[in-house]
Short mmCIF file of C-alpha atoms (C1' of nucleotides) in Angstrom, two decimals:
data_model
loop_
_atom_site.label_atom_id
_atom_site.label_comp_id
_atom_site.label_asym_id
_atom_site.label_seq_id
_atom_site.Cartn_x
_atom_site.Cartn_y
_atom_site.Cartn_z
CA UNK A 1 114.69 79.20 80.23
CA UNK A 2 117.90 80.62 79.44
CA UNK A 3 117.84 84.23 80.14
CA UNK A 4 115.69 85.98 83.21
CA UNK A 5 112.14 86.87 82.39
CA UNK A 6 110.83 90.38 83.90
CA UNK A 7 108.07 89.97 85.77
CA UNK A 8 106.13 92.47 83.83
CA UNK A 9 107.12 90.36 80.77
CA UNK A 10 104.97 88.20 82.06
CA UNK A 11 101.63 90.06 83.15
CA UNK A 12 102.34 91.80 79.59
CA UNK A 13 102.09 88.50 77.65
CA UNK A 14 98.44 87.85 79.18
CA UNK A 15 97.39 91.75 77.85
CA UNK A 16 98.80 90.75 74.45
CA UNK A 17 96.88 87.07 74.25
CA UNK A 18 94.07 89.29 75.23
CA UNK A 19 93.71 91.50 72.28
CA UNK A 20 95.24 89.24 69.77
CA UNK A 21 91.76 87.29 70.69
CA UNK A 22 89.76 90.45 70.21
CA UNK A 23 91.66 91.52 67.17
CA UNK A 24 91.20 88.03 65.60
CA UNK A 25 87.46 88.23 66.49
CA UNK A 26 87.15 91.51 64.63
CA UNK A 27 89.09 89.56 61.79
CA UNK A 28 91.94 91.02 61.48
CA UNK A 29 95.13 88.60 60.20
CA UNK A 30 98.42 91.06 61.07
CA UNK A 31 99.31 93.56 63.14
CA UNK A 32 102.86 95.06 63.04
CA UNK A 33 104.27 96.10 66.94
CA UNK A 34 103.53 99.80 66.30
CA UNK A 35 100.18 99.00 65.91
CA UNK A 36 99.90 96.74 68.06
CA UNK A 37 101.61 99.21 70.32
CA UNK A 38 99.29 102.09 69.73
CA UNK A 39 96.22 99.56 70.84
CA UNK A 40 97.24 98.77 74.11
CA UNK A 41 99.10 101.87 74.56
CA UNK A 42 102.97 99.89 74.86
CA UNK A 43 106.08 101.25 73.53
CA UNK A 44 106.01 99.05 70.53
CA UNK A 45 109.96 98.28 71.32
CA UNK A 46 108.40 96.97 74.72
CA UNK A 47 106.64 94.40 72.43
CA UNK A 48 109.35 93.06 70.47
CA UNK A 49 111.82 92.95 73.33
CA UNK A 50 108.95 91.00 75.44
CA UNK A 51 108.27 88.50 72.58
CA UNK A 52 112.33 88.27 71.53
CA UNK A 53 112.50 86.64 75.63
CA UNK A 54 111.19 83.84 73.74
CA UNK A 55 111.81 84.53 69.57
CA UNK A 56 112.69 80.96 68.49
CA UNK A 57 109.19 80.47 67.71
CA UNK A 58 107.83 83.99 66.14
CA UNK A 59 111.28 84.13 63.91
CA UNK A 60 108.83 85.90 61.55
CA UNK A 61 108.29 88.67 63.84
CA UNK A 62 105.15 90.57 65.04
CA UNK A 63 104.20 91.56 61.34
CA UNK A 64 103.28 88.59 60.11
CA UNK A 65 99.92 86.41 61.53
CA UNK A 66 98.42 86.75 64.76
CA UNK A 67 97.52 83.25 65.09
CA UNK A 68 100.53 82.08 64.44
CA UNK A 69 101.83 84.56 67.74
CA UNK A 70 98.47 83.68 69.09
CA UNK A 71 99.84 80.53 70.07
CA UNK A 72 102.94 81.06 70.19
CA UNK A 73 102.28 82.78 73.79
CA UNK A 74 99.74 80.55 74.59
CA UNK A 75 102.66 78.03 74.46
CA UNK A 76 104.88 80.00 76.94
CA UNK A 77 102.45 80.27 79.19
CA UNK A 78 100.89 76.93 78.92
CA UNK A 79 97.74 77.20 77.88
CA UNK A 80 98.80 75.71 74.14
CA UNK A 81 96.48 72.75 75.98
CA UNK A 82 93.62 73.17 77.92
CA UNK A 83 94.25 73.46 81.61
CA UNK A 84 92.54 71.19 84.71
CA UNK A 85 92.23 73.10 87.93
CA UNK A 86 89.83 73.04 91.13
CA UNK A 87 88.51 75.17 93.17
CA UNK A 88 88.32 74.92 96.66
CA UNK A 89 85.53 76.68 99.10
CA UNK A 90 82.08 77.13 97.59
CA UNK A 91 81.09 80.76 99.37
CA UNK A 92 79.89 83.53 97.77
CA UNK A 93 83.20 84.02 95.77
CA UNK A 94 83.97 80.63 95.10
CA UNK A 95 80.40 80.93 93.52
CA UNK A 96 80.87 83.16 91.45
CA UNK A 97 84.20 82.24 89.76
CA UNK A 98 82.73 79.13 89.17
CA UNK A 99 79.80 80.86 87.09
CA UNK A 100 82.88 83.04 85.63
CA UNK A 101 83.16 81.56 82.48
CA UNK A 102 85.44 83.95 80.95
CA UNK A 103 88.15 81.46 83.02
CA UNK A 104 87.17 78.84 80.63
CA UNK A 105 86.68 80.71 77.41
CA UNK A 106 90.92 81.16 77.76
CA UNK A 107 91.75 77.67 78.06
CA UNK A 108 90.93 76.49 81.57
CA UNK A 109 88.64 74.04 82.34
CA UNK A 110 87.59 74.16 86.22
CA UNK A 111 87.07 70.05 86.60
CA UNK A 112 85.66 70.30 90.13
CA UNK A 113 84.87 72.18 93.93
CA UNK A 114 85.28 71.20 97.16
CA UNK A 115 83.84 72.22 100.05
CA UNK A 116 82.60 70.93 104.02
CA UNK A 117 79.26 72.19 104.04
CA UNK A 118 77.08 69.01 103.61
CA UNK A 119 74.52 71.68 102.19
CA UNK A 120 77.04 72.18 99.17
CA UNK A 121 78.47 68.86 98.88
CA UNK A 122 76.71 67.09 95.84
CA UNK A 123 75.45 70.25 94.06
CA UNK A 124 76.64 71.64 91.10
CA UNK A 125 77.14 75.00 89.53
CA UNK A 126 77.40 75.82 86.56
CA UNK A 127 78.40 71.97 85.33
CA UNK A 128 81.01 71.48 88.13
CA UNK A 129 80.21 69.53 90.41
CA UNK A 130 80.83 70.09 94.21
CA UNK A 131 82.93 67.62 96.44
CA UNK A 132 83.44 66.67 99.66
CA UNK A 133 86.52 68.24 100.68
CA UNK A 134 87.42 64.76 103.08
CA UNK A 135 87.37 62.82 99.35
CA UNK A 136 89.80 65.26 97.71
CA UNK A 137 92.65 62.58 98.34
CA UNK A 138 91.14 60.03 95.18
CA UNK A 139 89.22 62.28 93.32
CA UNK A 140 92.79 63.87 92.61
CA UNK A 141 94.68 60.56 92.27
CA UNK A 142 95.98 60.46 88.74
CA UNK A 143 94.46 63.39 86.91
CA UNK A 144 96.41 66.44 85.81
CA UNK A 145 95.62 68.94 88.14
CA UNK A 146 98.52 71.69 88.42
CA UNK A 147 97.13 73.70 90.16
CA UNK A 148 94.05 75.21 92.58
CA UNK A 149 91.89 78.22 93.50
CA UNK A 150 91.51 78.95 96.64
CA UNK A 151 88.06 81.02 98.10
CA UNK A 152 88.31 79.91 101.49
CA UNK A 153 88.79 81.97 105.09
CA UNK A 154 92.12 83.21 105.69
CA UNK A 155 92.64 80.94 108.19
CA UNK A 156 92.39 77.85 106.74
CA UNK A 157 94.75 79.08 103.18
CA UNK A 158 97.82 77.62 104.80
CA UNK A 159 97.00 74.43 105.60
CA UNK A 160 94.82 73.82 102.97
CA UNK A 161 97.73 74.58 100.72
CA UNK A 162 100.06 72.30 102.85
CA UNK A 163 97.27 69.46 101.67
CA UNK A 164 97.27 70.64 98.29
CA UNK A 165 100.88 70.48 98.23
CA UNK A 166 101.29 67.15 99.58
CA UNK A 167 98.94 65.92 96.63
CA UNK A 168 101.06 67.53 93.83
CA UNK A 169 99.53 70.50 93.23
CA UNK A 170 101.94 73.47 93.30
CA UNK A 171 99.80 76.76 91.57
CA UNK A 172 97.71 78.39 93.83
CA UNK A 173 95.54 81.13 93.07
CA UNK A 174 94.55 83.34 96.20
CA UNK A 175 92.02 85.42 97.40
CA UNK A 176 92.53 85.44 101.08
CA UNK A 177 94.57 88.37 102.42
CA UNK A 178 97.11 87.04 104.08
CA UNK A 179 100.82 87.17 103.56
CA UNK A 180 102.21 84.05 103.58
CA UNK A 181 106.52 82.86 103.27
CA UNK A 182 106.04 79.28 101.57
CA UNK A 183 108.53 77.01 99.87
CA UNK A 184 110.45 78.26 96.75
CA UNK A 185 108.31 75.29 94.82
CA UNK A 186 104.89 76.89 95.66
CA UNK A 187 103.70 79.32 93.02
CA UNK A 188 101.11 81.69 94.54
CA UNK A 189 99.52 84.50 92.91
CA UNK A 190 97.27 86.80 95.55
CA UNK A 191 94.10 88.66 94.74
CA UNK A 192 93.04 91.06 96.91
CA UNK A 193 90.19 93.21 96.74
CA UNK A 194 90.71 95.55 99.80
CA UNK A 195 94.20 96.36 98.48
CA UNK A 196 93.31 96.78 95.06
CA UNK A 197 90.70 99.48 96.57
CA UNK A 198 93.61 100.92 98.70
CA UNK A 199 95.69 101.26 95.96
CA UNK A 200 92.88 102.28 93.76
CA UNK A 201 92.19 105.73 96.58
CA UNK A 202 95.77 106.77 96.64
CA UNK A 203 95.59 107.40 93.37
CA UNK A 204 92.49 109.17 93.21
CA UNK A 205 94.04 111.62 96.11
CA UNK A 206 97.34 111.64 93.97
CA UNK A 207 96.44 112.04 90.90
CA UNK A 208 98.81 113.98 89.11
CA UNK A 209 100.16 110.78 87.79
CA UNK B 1 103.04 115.56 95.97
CA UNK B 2 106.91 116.25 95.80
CA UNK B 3 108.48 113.70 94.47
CA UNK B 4 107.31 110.84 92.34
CA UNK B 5 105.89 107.78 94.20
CA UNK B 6 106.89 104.40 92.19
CA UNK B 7 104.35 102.29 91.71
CA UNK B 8 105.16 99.56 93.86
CA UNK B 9 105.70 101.43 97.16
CA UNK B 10 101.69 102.17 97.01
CA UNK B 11 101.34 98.17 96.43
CA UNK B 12 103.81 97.81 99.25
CA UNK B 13 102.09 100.47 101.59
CA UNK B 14 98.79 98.20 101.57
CA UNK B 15 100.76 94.95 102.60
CA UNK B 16 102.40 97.48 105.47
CA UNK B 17 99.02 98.18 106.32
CA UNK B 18 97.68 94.67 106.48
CA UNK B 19 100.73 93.69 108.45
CA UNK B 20 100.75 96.25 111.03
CA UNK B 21 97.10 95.41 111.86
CA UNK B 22 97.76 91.94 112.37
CA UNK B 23 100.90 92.85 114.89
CA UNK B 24 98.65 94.69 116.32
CA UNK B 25 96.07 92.37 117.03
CA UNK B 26 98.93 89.97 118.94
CA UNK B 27 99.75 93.23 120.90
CA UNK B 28 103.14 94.24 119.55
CA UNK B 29 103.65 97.99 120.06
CA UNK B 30 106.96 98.69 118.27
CA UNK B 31 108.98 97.08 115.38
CA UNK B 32 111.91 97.79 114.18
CA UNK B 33 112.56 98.40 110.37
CA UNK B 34 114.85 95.05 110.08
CA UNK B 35 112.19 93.10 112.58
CA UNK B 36 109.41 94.30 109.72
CA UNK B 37 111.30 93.34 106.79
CA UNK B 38 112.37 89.48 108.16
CA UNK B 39 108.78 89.36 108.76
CA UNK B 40 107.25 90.51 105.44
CA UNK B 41 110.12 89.56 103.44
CA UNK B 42 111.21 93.31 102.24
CA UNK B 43 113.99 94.37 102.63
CA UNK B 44 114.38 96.83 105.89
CA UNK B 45 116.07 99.92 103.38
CA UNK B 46 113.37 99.24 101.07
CA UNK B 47 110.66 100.05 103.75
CA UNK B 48 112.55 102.68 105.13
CA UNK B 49 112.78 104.52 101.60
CA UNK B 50 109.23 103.76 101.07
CA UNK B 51 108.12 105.61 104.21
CA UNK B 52 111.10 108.20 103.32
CA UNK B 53 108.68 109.69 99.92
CA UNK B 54 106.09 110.28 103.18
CA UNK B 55 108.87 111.29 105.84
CA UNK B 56 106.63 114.39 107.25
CA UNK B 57 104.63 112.38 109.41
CA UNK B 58 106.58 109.84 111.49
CA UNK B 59 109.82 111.53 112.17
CA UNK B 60 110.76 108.70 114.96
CA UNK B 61 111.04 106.39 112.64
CA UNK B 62 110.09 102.70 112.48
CA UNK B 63 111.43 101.76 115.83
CA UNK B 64 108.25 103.34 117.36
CA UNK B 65 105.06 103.12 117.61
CA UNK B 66 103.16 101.09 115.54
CA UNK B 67 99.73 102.83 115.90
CA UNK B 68 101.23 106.02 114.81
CA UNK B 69 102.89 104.35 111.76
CA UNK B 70 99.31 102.85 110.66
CA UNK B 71 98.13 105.82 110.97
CA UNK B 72 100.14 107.72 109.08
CA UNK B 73 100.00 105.04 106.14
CA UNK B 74 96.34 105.47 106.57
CA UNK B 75 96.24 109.29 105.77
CA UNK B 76 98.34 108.87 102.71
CA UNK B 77 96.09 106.23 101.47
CA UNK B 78 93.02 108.42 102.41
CA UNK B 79 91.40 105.90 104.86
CA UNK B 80 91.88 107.89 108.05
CA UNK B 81 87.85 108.19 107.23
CA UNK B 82 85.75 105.92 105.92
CA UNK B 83 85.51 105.59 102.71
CA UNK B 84 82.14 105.42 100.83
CA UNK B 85 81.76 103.71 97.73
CA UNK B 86 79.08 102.09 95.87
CA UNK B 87 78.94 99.06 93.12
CA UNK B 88 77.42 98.26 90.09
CA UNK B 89 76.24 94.91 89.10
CA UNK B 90 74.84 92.53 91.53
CA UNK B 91 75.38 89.52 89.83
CA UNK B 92 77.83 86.52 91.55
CA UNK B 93 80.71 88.63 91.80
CA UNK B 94 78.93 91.79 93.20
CA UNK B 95 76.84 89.24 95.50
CA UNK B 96 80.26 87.75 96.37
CA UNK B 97 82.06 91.56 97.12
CA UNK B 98 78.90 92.85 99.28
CA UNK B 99 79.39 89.60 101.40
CA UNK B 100 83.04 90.05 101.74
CA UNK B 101 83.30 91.79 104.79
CA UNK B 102 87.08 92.57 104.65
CA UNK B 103 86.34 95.59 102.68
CA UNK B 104 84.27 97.22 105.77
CA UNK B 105 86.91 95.77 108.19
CA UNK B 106 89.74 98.39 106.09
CA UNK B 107 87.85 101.23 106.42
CA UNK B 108 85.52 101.27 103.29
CA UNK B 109 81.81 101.25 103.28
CA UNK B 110 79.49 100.08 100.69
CA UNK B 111 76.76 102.52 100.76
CA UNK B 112 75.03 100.73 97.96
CA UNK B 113 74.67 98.47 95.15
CA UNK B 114 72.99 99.16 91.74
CA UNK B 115 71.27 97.14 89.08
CA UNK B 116 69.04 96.65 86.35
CA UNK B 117 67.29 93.51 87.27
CA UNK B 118 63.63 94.00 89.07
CA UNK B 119 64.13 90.95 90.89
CA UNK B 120 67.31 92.35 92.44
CA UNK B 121 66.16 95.91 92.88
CA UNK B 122 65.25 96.29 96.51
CA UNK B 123 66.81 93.51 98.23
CA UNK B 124 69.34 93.55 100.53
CA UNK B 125 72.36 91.89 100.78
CA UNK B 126 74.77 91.89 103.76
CA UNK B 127 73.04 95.27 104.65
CA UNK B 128 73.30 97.07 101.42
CA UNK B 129 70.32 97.71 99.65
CA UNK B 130 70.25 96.61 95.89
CA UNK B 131 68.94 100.55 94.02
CA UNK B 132 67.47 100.75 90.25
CA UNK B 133 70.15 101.92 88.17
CA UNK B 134 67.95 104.16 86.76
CA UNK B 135 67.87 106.27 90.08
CA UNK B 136 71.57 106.52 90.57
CA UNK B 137 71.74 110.33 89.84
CA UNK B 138 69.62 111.37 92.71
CA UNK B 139 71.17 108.47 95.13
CA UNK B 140 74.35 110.01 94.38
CA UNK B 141 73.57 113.94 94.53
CA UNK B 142 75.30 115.30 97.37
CA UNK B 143 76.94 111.89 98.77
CA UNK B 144 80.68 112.01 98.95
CA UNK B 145 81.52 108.90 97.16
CA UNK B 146 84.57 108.81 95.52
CA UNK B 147 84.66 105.48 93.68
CA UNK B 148 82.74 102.12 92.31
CA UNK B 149 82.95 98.87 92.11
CA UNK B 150 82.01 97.31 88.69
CA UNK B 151 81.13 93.81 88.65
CA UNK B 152 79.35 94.50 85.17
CA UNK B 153 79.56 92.36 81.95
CA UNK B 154 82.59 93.83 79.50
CA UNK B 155 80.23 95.64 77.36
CA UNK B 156 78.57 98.11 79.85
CA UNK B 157 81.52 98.76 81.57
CA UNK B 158 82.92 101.86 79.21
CA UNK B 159 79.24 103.20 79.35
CA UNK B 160 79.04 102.98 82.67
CA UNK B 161 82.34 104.85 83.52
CA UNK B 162 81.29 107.71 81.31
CA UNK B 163 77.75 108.07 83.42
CA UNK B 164 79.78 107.78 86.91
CA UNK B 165 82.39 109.89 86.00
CA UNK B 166 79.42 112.91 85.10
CA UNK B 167 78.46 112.59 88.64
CA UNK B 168 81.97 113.47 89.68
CA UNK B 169 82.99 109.66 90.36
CA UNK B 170 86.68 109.31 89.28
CA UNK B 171 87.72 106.14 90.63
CA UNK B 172 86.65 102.48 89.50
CA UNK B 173 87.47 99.23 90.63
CA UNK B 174 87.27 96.95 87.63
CA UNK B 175 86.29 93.13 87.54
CA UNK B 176 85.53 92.93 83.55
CA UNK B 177 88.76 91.74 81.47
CA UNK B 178 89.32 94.76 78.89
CA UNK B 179 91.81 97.48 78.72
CA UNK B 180 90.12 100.78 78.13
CA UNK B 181 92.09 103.92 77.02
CA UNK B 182 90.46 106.63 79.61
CA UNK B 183 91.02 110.23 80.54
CA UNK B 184 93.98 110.53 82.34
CA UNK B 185 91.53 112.37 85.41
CA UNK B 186 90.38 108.55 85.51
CA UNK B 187 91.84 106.55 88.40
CA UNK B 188 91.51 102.89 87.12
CA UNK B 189 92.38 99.33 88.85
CA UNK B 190 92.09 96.30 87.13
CA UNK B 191 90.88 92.72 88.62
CA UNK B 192 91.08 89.96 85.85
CA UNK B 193 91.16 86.51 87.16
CA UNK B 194 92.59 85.37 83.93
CA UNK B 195 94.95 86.91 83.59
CA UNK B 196 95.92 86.13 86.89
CA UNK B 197 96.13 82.22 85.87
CA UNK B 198 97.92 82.80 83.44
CA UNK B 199 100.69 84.68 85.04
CA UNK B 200 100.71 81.88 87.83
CA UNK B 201 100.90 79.04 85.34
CA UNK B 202 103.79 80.65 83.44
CA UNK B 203 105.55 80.19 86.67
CA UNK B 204 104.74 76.59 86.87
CA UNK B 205 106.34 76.01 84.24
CA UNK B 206 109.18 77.95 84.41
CA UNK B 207 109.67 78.08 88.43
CA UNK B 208 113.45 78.48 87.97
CA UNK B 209 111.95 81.78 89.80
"C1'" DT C 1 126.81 107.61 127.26
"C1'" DA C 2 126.71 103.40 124.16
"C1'" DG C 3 123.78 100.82 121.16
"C1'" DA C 4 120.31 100.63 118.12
"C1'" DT C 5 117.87 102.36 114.42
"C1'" DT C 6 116.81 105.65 111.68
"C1'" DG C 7 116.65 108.77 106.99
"C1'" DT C 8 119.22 109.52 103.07
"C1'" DT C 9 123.05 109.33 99.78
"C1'" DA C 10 125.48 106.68 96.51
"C1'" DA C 11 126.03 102.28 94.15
"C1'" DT C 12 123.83 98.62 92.00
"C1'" DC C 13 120.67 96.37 89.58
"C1'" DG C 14 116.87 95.82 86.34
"C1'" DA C 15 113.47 97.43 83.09
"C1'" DT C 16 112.15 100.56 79.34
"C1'" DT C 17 113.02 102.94 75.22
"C1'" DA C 18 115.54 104.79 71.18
"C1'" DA C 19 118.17 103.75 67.41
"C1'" DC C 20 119.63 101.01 63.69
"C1'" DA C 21 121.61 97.15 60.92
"C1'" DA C 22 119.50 92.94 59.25
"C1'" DT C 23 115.57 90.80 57.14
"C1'" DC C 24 111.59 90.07 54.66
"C1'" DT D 1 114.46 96.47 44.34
"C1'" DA D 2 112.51 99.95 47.87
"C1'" DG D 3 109.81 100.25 52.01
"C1'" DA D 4 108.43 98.44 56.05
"C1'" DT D 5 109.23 96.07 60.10
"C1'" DT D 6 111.73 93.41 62.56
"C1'" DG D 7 115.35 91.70 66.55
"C1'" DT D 8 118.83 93.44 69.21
"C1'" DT D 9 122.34 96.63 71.01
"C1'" DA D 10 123.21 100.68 73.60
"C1'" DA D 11 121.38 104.55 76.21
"C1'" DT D 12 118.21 106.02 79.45
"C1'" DC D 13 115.45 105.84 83.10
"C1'" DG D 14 113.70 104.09 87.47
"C1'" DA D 15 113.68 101.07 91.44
"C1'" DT D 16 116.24 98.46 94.95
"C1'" DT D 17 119.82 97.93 98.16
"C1'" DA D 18 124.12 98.84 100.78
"C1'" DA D 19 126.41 101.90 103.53
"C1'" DC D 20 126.76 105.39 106.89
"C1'" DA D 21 126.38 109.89 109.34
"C1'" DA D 22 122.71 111.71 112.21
"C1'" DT D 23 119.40 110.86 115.80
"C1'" DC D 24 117.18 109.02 119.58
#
DNA sequence: TAGATTGTTAATCGATTAACAATC
DNA sequence: TAGATTGTTAATCGATTAACAATC
């Protein structure tokens, strides 16, 4: 990648694959960015100077066919194929991302769970199947697996990860809070609910914005 | 409010939050601004121009006491009380949020969950009883509840928001993946674990980052 | 007091938006 | 062609960081 990507370029191109997918359903073909714009409430300029980060492929531009910039963004981000991940703890949350299928519907495809409990281990939800976490090791071996979800205890994120690591797997998606500094090569992305919330009442007492 | 807070000193406030607890609990009394940064990874000025925007309250500065410092983040967040709140949907997510006891550790209390299902209604999960939907005017009259939690499917969520905010709720924590133009009076937080993905593996594959 | 650490100003850096020539 | 819409440059706006006098 040549020049820097903002960060916010980034979260933006997920909100745009969103509604290109919506927009598509309702059949529409075209949008042009001030359209587009007025949708998702984004300075339409926003738009073109997200999508020119990457404009070899949309030379075109916005005005022309969704599909075509459709997957053009599903190709930066990588989703032009479908995606393998796992998911590791089957609790309650673990649970219910599994029987999330909105996750799959956008071009993952959650290939198995692993867990200790010998209650869990064998079961499946929702067509995945759950694993002893022990047997991780083979059942990896070989198959494209980028990266990992993890819905376990904070206390067992880091070395868990460490594992994970070991095995290849360098994405991690987490819901524990806990801040922790790993290696440049780790990708991480953190979910957490109690901050959200946090967040969520500061704004409610501040809301002049 | 004076000044304008940016965005990402109200993110940054939670981790502060989050991390003074946990110094806490090993029994540090005092940090030190450049001690807090190294730890968190922020830089020192940063923190100390975040907590500038709030400077009223902890005149001594960083160097001091911890407790007073969470504290004082606390009030501007609004958590120096609990918090009530309530959520909609008790389907695997809302399950997996009223079992997710880190919310009630940070100082916010689920005073109840609502549905439509009659096999749900009445139960009670981790404490919280599971109310008709139906009944949530009177459950609410007179309560002091400031925001919900929707773990709804995407179509019931704008419906739902309308109904809540009649009954004077103005905050929502939302779980369903669709952007909604609101009334500015509407405090709104997104949670899409999509979306999430995706931003994490774009940085896969571009983790020149 | 002397040293450490702050709060805040000024400088830097990055992200958003307006404007417009180039393109379809 | 004329109108619309782009991609991109330049201007604006906001957020981060370095530096330092003021404070404990």
């Amino acid at each position: 990648m040549e020049k820097k990507i903002p960060k916010n370029t980034v979260k933006r191109l997920s909100v745009y694959l969103r509604c290109l997918n919506k927009l598509q359903e309702d059949g529409i073909e075209n949008v042009s960015s001030s359209e587009f714009g007025e949708l998702i409430g984004i300075n339409p300029a926003q738009i073109r100077k997200d999508l020119s980060y990457f404009g070899e492929f949309v030379r075109q531009g916005l005005g022309d066919n969704i599909e075509k910039l459709k997957n053009g963004i599903k190709k930066i981000i990588g989703l032009n194929e479908t995606q393998n991940i796992i998911l590791i703890g089957v609790g309650n949350l673990g649970k219910a991302i599994l029987n999330y299928n909105v996750i799959t519907k956008r071009g993952f495809s959650i290939i198995a769970a692993f867990d200790k409990d010998p209650e869990m281990i064998g079961k499946i939800i929702n067509n995945v199947g759950v694993f002893d976490i022990k047997k991780i090791d083979q059942f990896i071996a070989g198959k494209n697996i980028k990266c990992a979800i993890l819905t376990l205890p904070p206390d067992q994120i880091r070395k868990t990860i460490e594992k994970l690591y070991q095995l290849g797997i360098k994405g991690f998606l987490n819901f524990a809070p806990i801040s922790l500094n790993l290696s440049k090569d780790i990708q991480i992305v953190n979910v957490d609910l109690s901050s959200s919330l946090e967040v969520l009442m500061f704004y409610l007492r501040n809301n002049s914005e």
